[in-house]
Coordinates of C-alpha atoms in Angstrom, one line a residue:
Chain W
M1 CA 80.5 103.2 60.4
D2 CA 81.4 100.3 58.2
V3 CA 79.0 97.3 58.7
V4 CA 81.9 94.8 59.0
T5 CA 83.6 96.7 61.9
D6 CA 80.3 97.3 63.5
L7 CA 79.6 93.6 63.4
I8 CA 83.1 92.7 64.7
S9 CA 82.6 95.2 67.5
W10 CA 79.3 93.7 68.5
I11 CA 80.7 90.2 68.4
F12 CA 83.3 91.3 70.9
L13 CA 80.8 93.2 73.1
G14 CA 78.5 90.1 73.1
L15 CA 81.4 87.9 74.0
G16 CA 82.3 90.3 76.8
I17 CA 78.7 90.2 78.1
F18 CA 78.8 86.4 78.0
L19 CA 82.1 86.2 79.9
G20 CA 80.9 88.7 82.4
L21 CA 77.8 86.7 83.1
T22 CA 79.9 83.5 83.3
G23 CA 82.1 85.1 85.9
A24 CA 79.2 86.3 87.9
F25 CA 77.5 82.9 87.8
G26 CA 80.8 81.2 88.7
L27 CA 81.3 83.5 91.6
L28 CA 77.9 82.6 93.0
R29 CA 77.8 78.9 92.1
F30 CA 81.3 77.5 92.5
P31 CA 81.9 75.4 95.6
D32 CA 85.0 77.0 97.2
F33 CA 87.0 80.1 97.5
Y34 CA 89.7 79.3 94.9
T35 CA 87.3 78.3 92.1
R36 CA 85.3 81.4 92.8
V37 CA 88.4 83.6 92.5
H38 CA 89.1 81.8 89.2
A39 CA 85.6 82.7 87.9
A40 CA 86.0 86.3 89.1
S41 CA 89.4 86.6 87.5
I42 CA 87.9 85.8 84.1
S43 CA 85.7 88.8 84.3
D44 CA 88.8 90.8 85.3
T45 CA 90.8 89.9 82.3
L46 CA 89.2 88.3 79.3
C47 CA 85.8 90.0 79.8
T48 CA 87.2 93.5 80.0
A49 CA 89.5 92.7 77.1
C50 CA 86.5 91.8 74.9
F51 CA 84.7 95.0 76.0
I52 CA 87.7 97.1 75.2
F53 CA 88.3 95.5 71.8
G54 CA 84.6 96.0 71.0
L55 CA 84.8 99.6 72.0
A56 CA 88.0 100.1 70.1
F57 CA 86.3 98.8 66.9
Q58 CA 83.5 101.3 67.6
S59 CA 85.8 104.3 67.9
G60 CA 88.2 103.5 65.1
F61 CA 91.9 104.6 64.9
N62 CA 92.1 107.6 67.2
L63 CA 93.2 108.8 70.6
V64 CA 90.3 107.1 72.3
T65 CA 91.5 103.7 71.1
A66 CA 95.0 104.4 72.3
K67 CA 93.6 105.3 75.8
L68 CA 91.4 102.2 75.7
F69 CA 94.5 100.0 75.1
I70 CA 96.4 101.8 78.0
I71 CA 93.4 101.0 80.2
L72 CA 93.6 97.4 79.0
I73 CA 97.3 97.1 79.9
L74 CA 96.6 98.6 83.3
L75 CA 93.8 96.1 83.9
W76 CA 95.8 93.2 82.7
L77 CA 98.6 94.2 85.1
T78 CA 96.5 94.9 88.2
G79 CA 93.6 92.4 87.8
P80 CA 95.7 89.2 87.9
A81 CA 98.0 90.6 90.5
A82 CA 95.0 91.3 92.7
S83 CA 93.6 87.8 92.2
H84 CA 97.0 86.4 93.0
A85 CA 97.2 88.5 96.2
L86 CA 93.8 87.3 97.2
V87 CA 94.5 83.6 96.6
R88 CA 97.9 83.9 98.2
A89 CA 96.5 85.6 101.3
A90 CA 93.8 82.8 101.6
H91 CA 96.5 80.1 101.2
T92 CA 98.7 81.8 103.8
A93 CA 95.8 82.0 106.2
G94 CA 95.4 78.2 105.8
L95 CA 92.3 77.9 103.6
K96 CA 92.5 74.5 101.9
P97 CA 91.2 74.1 98.4
I98 CA 88.7 71.3 97.7
T99 CA 90.5 68.4 96.1
E100 CA 89.3 65.0 94.9
N101 CA 90.2 63.2 98.1
S102 CA 89.2 66.0 100.5
D103 CA 85.7 64.6 101.2
Chain M
M1 CA 68.2 107.6 80.9
E2 CA 70.0 109.8 83.4
L3 CA 67.1 109.3 85.8
L4 CA 67.4 105.6 85.4
V5 CA 71.1 105.7 86.2
N6 CA 70.5 107.9 89.2
I7 CA 67.8 105.7 90.6
S8 CA 69.8 102.5 90.2
L9 CA 72.9 104.1 91.8
L10 CA 70.8 105.3 94.7
F11 CA 69.2 101.9 95.0
M12 CA 72.6 100.2 95.1
L13 CA 73.7 102.8 97.7
S14 CA 70.8 102.0 99.9
L15 CA 71.5 98.3 99.6
T16 CA 75.1 98.8 100.6
V17 CA 74.0 100.7 103.7
I18 CA 71.5 98.0 104.7
A19 CA 74.2 95.4 104.2
V20 CA 76.7 97.5 106.4
V21 CA 74.1 97.7 109.2
R22 CA 73.2 94.0 109.1
L23 CA 76.7 92.5 108.7
K24 CA 78.8 91.5 111.7
S25 CA 82.1 91.0 109.9
L26 CA 84.0 94.2 110.2
F27 CA 86.2 93.2 107.3
A28 CA 83.2 92.9 104.9
I29 CA 81.9 96.2 106.3
V30 CA 85.1 98.0 105.5
M31 CA 85.0 96.6 101.9
L32 CA 81.3 97.7 101.6
F33 CA 82.3 101.2 102.7
G34 CA 84.7 101.2 99.8
I35 CA 81.9 100.2 97.5
Y36 CA 79.7 102.9 99.0
S37 CA 82.4 105.6 98.3
L38 CA 82.7 104.3 94.7
L39 CA 79.0 104.5 94.2
S40 CA 78.9 108.0 95.6
A41 CA 81.7 109.0 93.3
M42 CA 79.6 107.7 90.4
I43 CA 76.6 109.7 91.6
F44 CA 78.9 112.8 91.7
I45 CA 79.9 112.1 88.2
A46 CA 76.3 111.9 87.2
L47 CA 75.8 115.3 88.8
D48 CA 78.8 116.6 86.8
A49 CA 80.9 117.2 89.9
V50 CA 84.0 115.5 88.6
D51 CA 86.4 117.1 91.1
V52 CA 84.3 115.9 94.0
A53 CA 83.9 112.5 92.4
F54 CA 87.7 112.3 92.0
T55 CA 88.3 113.1 95.6
E56 CA 85.6 110.7 96.8
A57 CA 87.0 107.8 94.7
A58 CA 90.6 108.5 95.8
V59 CA 90.0 109.2 99.5
G60 CA 86.8 107.3 100.3
A61 CA 87.4 104.2 98.2
G62 CA 91.2 104.2 98.3
I63 CA 92.9 105.6 101.3
S64 CA 90.3 105.3 104.0
T65 CA 89.7 101.6 103.1
V66 CA 93.4 101.0 103.5
L67 CA 93.5 102.9 106.8
M68 CA 90.5 101.0 108.1
L69 CA 92.0 97.7 107.2
A70 CA 95.2 98.6 109.0
T71 CA 93.1 99.5 112.0
L72 CA 91.2 96.2 111.7
V73 CA 94.5 94.2 112.0
T74 CA 94.9 95.7 115.5
T75 CA 91.3 95.5 116.7
G76 CA 89.9 92.2 115.5
R77 CA 87.5 91.3 112.7
W78 CA 84.2 90.7 114.3
E79 CA 81.7 93.1 115.8
K80 CA 81.0 92.6 119.5
K81 CA 77.5 91.6 120.4
S82 CA 75.6 94.4 122.1
S83 CA 73.6 93.3 125.1
R84 CA 71.6 96.5 125.4
S85 CA 68.1 96.8 124.0
S86 CA 67.9 98.6 120.7
F87 CA 64.5 100.1 121.3
L88 CA 65.5 103.6 122.7
P89 CA 68.2 104.1 120.0
L90 CA 65.7 103.1 117.3
L91 CA 63.2 105.6 118.7
I92 CA 65.7 108.4 118.8
V93 CA 66.9 107.7 115.3
S94 CA 63.4 107.5 113.9
I95 CA 62.4 110.9 115.5
T96 CA 65.6 112.5 114.2
G97 CA 65.1 111.1 110.8
A98 CA 61.5 112.3 110.7
A99 CA 62.6 115.7 111.8
L100 CA 65.2 115.8 109.1
V101 CA 62.7 114.8 106.4
W102 CA 60.3 117.4 107.8
G103 CA 63.1 120.0 107.5
T104 CA 63.7 119.2 103.9
L105 CA 60.1 120.3 103.2
D106 CA 61.3 123.9 103.7
M107 CA 64.1 123.6 101.3
P108 CA 63.8 125.3 97.9
E109 CA 62.5 123.2 95.1
Y110 CA 65.1 120.7 93.7
G111 CA 66.8 121.7 90.5
N112 CA 65.1 125.1 90.3
P113 CA 67.5 127.6 88.7
D114 CA 66.1 130.4 90.8
N115 CA 67.3 128.8 94.1
P116 CA 69.5 131.0 96.3
A117 CA 72.3 128.4 96.1
H118 CA 72.7 129.3 92.4
H119 CA 72.7 133.0 92.9
H120 CA 74.5 133.9 96.1
V121 CA 78.1 134.0 94.8
A122 CA 77.9 131.4 92.0
D123 CA 76.9 134.0 89.4
R124 CA 79.9 136.1 90.1
Y125 CA 82.3 133.1 90.0
I126 CA 80.9 131.9 86.7
E127 CA 80.8 135.3 85.0
Q128 CA 84.0 136.8 86.4
S129 CA 86.4 134.0 86.9
P130 CA 87.5 133.7 83.2
E131 CA 88.6 137.3 83.3
E132 CA 89.9 137.4 86.9
I133 CA 91.6 134.1 87.2
G134 CA 91.7 132.9 83.7
I135 CA 92.0 129.1 84.2
P136 CA 89.5 126.7 82.6
N137 CA 88.7 124.6 85.7
M138 CA 86.3 126.9 87.6
V139 CA 86.4 124.5 90.6
T140 CA 90.1 125.1 91.0
S141 CA 89.7 128.9 90.8
V142 CA 87.0 128.8 93.5
L143 CA 88.9 126.4 95.7
A144 CA 92.3 128.0 95.4
S145 CA 91.6 131.6 94.9
Y146 CA 88.2 132.8 95.8
R147 CA 88.0 130.4 98.7
G148 CA 91.7 130.3 99.5
F149 CA 91.1 130.9 103.2
D150 CA 88.8 127.9 103.5
T151 CA 91.3 125.7 101.6
L152 CA 94.1 126.9 103.9
G153 CA 91.9 125.8 106.8
E154 CA 91.4 122.4 105.3
V155 CA 95.1 121.9 104.8
I156 CA 95.6 122.9 108.5
V157 CA 93.0 120.4 109.5
V158 CA 94.8 117.6 107.5
F159 CA 98.0 118.6 109.2
T160 CA 96.4 118.7 112.7
A161 CA 95.0 115.2 112.0
L162 CA 98.6 114.0 111.5
I163 CA 99.6 115.6 114.8
G164 CA 96.7 113.8 116.5
V165 CA 97.6 110.4 114.9
L166 CA 101.3 110.8 115.8
S167 CA 100.6 111.8 119.4
L168 CA 98.4 108.7 119.8
L169 CA 100.4 106.1 117.8
Q170 CA 104.1 106.0 117.6
V171 CA 105.8 105.3 114.3
R172 CA 108.7 102.8 114.4
T173 CA 112.1 104.3 113.8
P174 CA 113.7 103.3 110.5
P175 CA 116.2 100.4 110.7
S176 CA 119.7 101.6 111.3
V177 CA 122.1 101.7 108.4
A178 CA 124.5 99.1 109.9
E179 CA 122.1 96.2 109.6
T180 CA 120.8 97.1 106.1
P181 CA 123.3 95.2 104.0
L182 CA 122.6 92.0 105.8
R183 CA 118.9 92.5 105.4
N184 CA 119.4 93.1 101.7
E185 CA 121.2 89.7 101.4
N186 CA 118.3 88.1 103.3
R187 CA 115.8 89.6 101.0
K188 CA 117.5 88.4 97.9
L189 CA 117.4 84.8 99.2
S190 CA 113.7 84.9 100.1
R191 CA 111.6 87.3 98.1
P192 CA 108.4 87.0 100.0
Y193 CA 106.0 88.2 97.3
P194 CA 107.7 88.1 93.9
V195 CA 104.7 88.6 91.7
L196 CA 103.2 91.4 93.8
Q197 CA 106.6 93.1 94.2
V198 CA 107.3 93.2 90.5
V199 CA 103.8 94.4 89.7
A200 CA 104.1 97.1 92.4
L201 CA 107.5 98.2 91.0
V202 CA 106.0 98.4 87.5
M203 CA 103.0 100.4 88.7
M204 CA 104.7 102.8 91.0
P205 CA 106.3 105.1 88.4
F206 CA 103.0 105.4 86.5
I207 CA 101.1 106.1 89.7
I208 CA 103.6 108.9 90.6
L209 CA 103.5 110.2 87.1
F210 CA 99.7 110.3 87.2
A211 CA 99.8 112.1 90.6
L212 CA 102.1 114.7 89.1
Y213 CA 99.7 115.1 86.1
V214 CA 96.7 115.5 88.5
Q215 CA 98.7 118.0 90.5
F216 CA 99.8 120.3 87.7
H217 CA 96.8 119.8 85.4
G218 CA 94.4 120.8 88.1
D219 CA 94.0 124.2 86.5
F220 CA 92.7 122.7 83.3
G221 CA 90.9 119.5 84.2
P222 CA 89.5 117.8 87.3
G223 CA 92.2 117.4 89.9
G224 CA 94.4 119.4 92.2
G225 CA 96.5 119.2 95.3
F226 CA 94.2 117.1 97.4
Q227 CA 93.6 114.3 94.8
A228 CA 97.3 114.4 93.7
G229 CA 98.5 114.1 97.3
V230 CA 96.2 111.0 97.8
I231 CA 97.4 109.3 94.6
F232 CA 101.0 110.0 95.5
A233 CA 100.5 108.5 99.0
V234 CA 98.9 105.5 97.3
A235 CA 102.1 104.7 95.5
F236 CA 104.1 104.6 98.7
I237 CA 101.3 102.6 100.5
L238 CA 101.5 100.1 97.7
Y239 CA 105.3 99.9 98.2
T240 CA 104.8 99.4 101.9
L241 CA 102.3 96.7 101.4
T242 CA 104.5 94.7 99.0
Y243 CA 108.0 95.4 100.3
G244 CA 107.4 95.7 104.0
L245 CA 107.3 98.6 106.5
D246 CA 111.1 98.6 107.1
D247 CA 112.0 99.1 103.5
A248 CA 109.3 101.8 103.2
L249 CA 110.6 103.6 106.3
A250 CA 114.1 103.5 104.8
L251 CA 112.8 105.0 101.6
T252 CA 110.8 107.8 103.1
P253 CA 111.9 108.4 106.7
V254 CA 109.2 109.7 109.1
S255 CA 111.4 112.8 110.0
V256 CA 111.3 113.8 106.3
L257 CA 107.6 113.2 106.0
K258 CA 106.9 115.3 109.1
A259 CA 109.1 118.1 107.7
L260 CA 107.2 117.9 104.3
A261 CA 103.8 117.9 106.0
A262 CA 104.7 121.1 107.8
G263 CA 106.5 122.5 104.8
G264 CA 103.3 122.2 102.6
V265 CA 101.3 124.2 105.1
L266 CA 104.2 126.7 105.3
I267 CA 104.2 127.0 101.5
Y268 CA 100.5 127.8 101.5
G269 CA 100.6 130.2 104.4
G270 CA 103.9 131.7 103.0
T271 CA 102.2 132.5 99.7
G272 CA 99.7 134.5 101.7
V273 CA 102.4 136.3 103.6
V274 CA 104.3 137.1 100.4
S275 CA 101.2 138.6 98.9
M276 CA 100.8 140.7 102.0
L277 CA 104.4 141.9 101.8
L278 CA 103.9 142.8 98.2
G279 CA 101.1 145.1 99.2
G280 CA 98.0 143.0 98.7
N281 CA 95.7 141.2 101.1
F282 CA 96.4 137.8 102.6
L283 CA 96.3 135.2 99.8
D284 CA 95.6 137.9 97.2
Y285 CA 97.5 136.5 94.3
N286 CA 97.0 139.5 92.0
V287 CA 100.1 141.2 93.3
L288 CA 102.4 138.2 92.8
S289 CA 103.1 139.2 89.2
S290 CA 102.9 142.4 87.2
N291 CA 99.8 141.0 85.4
P292 CA 97.0 140.1 87.9
V293 CA 95.9 137.1 85.9
S294 CA 99.3 135.5 85.7
G295 CA 99.7 136.4 89.4
Q296 CA 96.6 134.3 90.0
H297 CA 98.1 131.4 88.0
I298 CA 101.4 131.5 90.0
G299 CA 99.5 131.7 93.3
I300 CA 97.2 128.8 92.4
I301 CA 100.1 126.5 91.3
V302 CA 102.1 127.3 94.4
I303 CA 99.4 126.7 96.9
E304 CA 98.2 123.6 95.1
L305 CA 101.8 122.3 95.4
G306 CA 101.6 123.0 99.2
V307 CA 98.3 121.2 99.5
G308 CA 99.7 118.2 97.5
I309 CA 102.9 117.9 99.6
T310 CA 101.0 118.2 102.9
V311 CA 98.3 115.7 101.9
A312 CA 100.7 113.1 100.5
S313 CA 103.1 113.2 103.5
V314 CA 100.3 113.3 106.1
L315 CA 98.7 110.2 104.6
I316 CA 101.9 108.3 104.2
C317 CA 102.9 109.1 107.7
A318 CA 99.5 108.2 109.2
F319 CA 99.6 104.9 107.3
Y320 CA 103.0 104.1 108.8
A321 CA 101.7 104.9 112.2
F322 CA 98.8 102.4 111.7
M323 CA 101.1 99.8 110.2
T324 CA 103.5 100.1 113.1
R325 CA 100.6 99.1 115.3
A326 CA 99.5 96.3 113.0
L327 CA 102.9 94.6 112.5
P328 CA 104.8 95.2 115.7
D329 CA 107.1 92.2 115.3
Q330 CA 108.0 92.6 111.6
G331 CA 111.4 94.1 112.4
Q332 CA 112.6 91.0 114.3
K333 CA 111.4 88.6 111.6
G334 CA 112.8 90.3 108.6

């Protein structure tokens, strides 16, 4: 394993961990439903992307990397769609987002 | 390391159970049951039981969550307050639990290779199945060939469940052909869920392709008819959820699904009858071909197909039955 690719891989993995933690904190700390979904959707998309890039650098050019990228495409399709469905359902059910003049 | 993973999974499982008991929102409880199934699937993977894990993830976390949610729409989302005292139930549960724990003391030592469970028939399956059946996934050869009778029973149970659901809940008849063009026009004007519909349309071919892969690759890797049927059903459930029940009923009419559900059982049982007609025992695949091993391959593929067809059509049909109850007025609106 080349030192440079290892380093890049670990940078991506570290970024993924950071974004995952950000998403978790946001989910717990944000004031209303919509901002919480926003936080959770970060760990759905960018966080998993960072993990998969990091793992791809770990494995090099082979079948595993190809599979990892297929997983990434799948997650990028379904994750935002799920967040969208969640927010849309909440909006249809009449949940109002917090705005500047709501209090 | 493996011990750590096991302990943390078991800990999360217990937390989920406690949350399920304490929560009053049925919606959250259904979601927690999904998490529970996913955690059990992970435990099965840690135990190297990938086929079981696959089934648990597909059925427990996938289909049953959807069916429970469809039920919730009709029943309401909050648990009713019980006015009875919980002392007597607690006593009974504690005594039963203590008796069960006491019963485990008589069980053979955990993980001991000399346990009867590892020597009753397992030795023979492990040693003989490469020669007798010749397929790499031993789980499939046990499930479909050595234990073909049991699996036939399971398929019939699934089929009977459909009969039960259909006799309790009625599925709405599909919209007549005459009104379809007008409805198509309406739909073009107001696509209710554009993003979800496009994503569902993109995902569906891949889900079905994956189901077919799981179906026919079950001899070589984890998978088989039960898992493939569930994944197949999920594709159509996704379609129903995004495009509406009427479109889905037009796509897969209930009469066809009923025929397919019965047909799958018929394929399975018919394979047994054919092997009897060819001079073997019921579900003895050796006689299906001149070479016993390739006869086993043919038999396993055919009965797995029967299982897949029955499971998929039963689940789709049961889902339609639940959705008919959940959305009784959708036909008038759309």
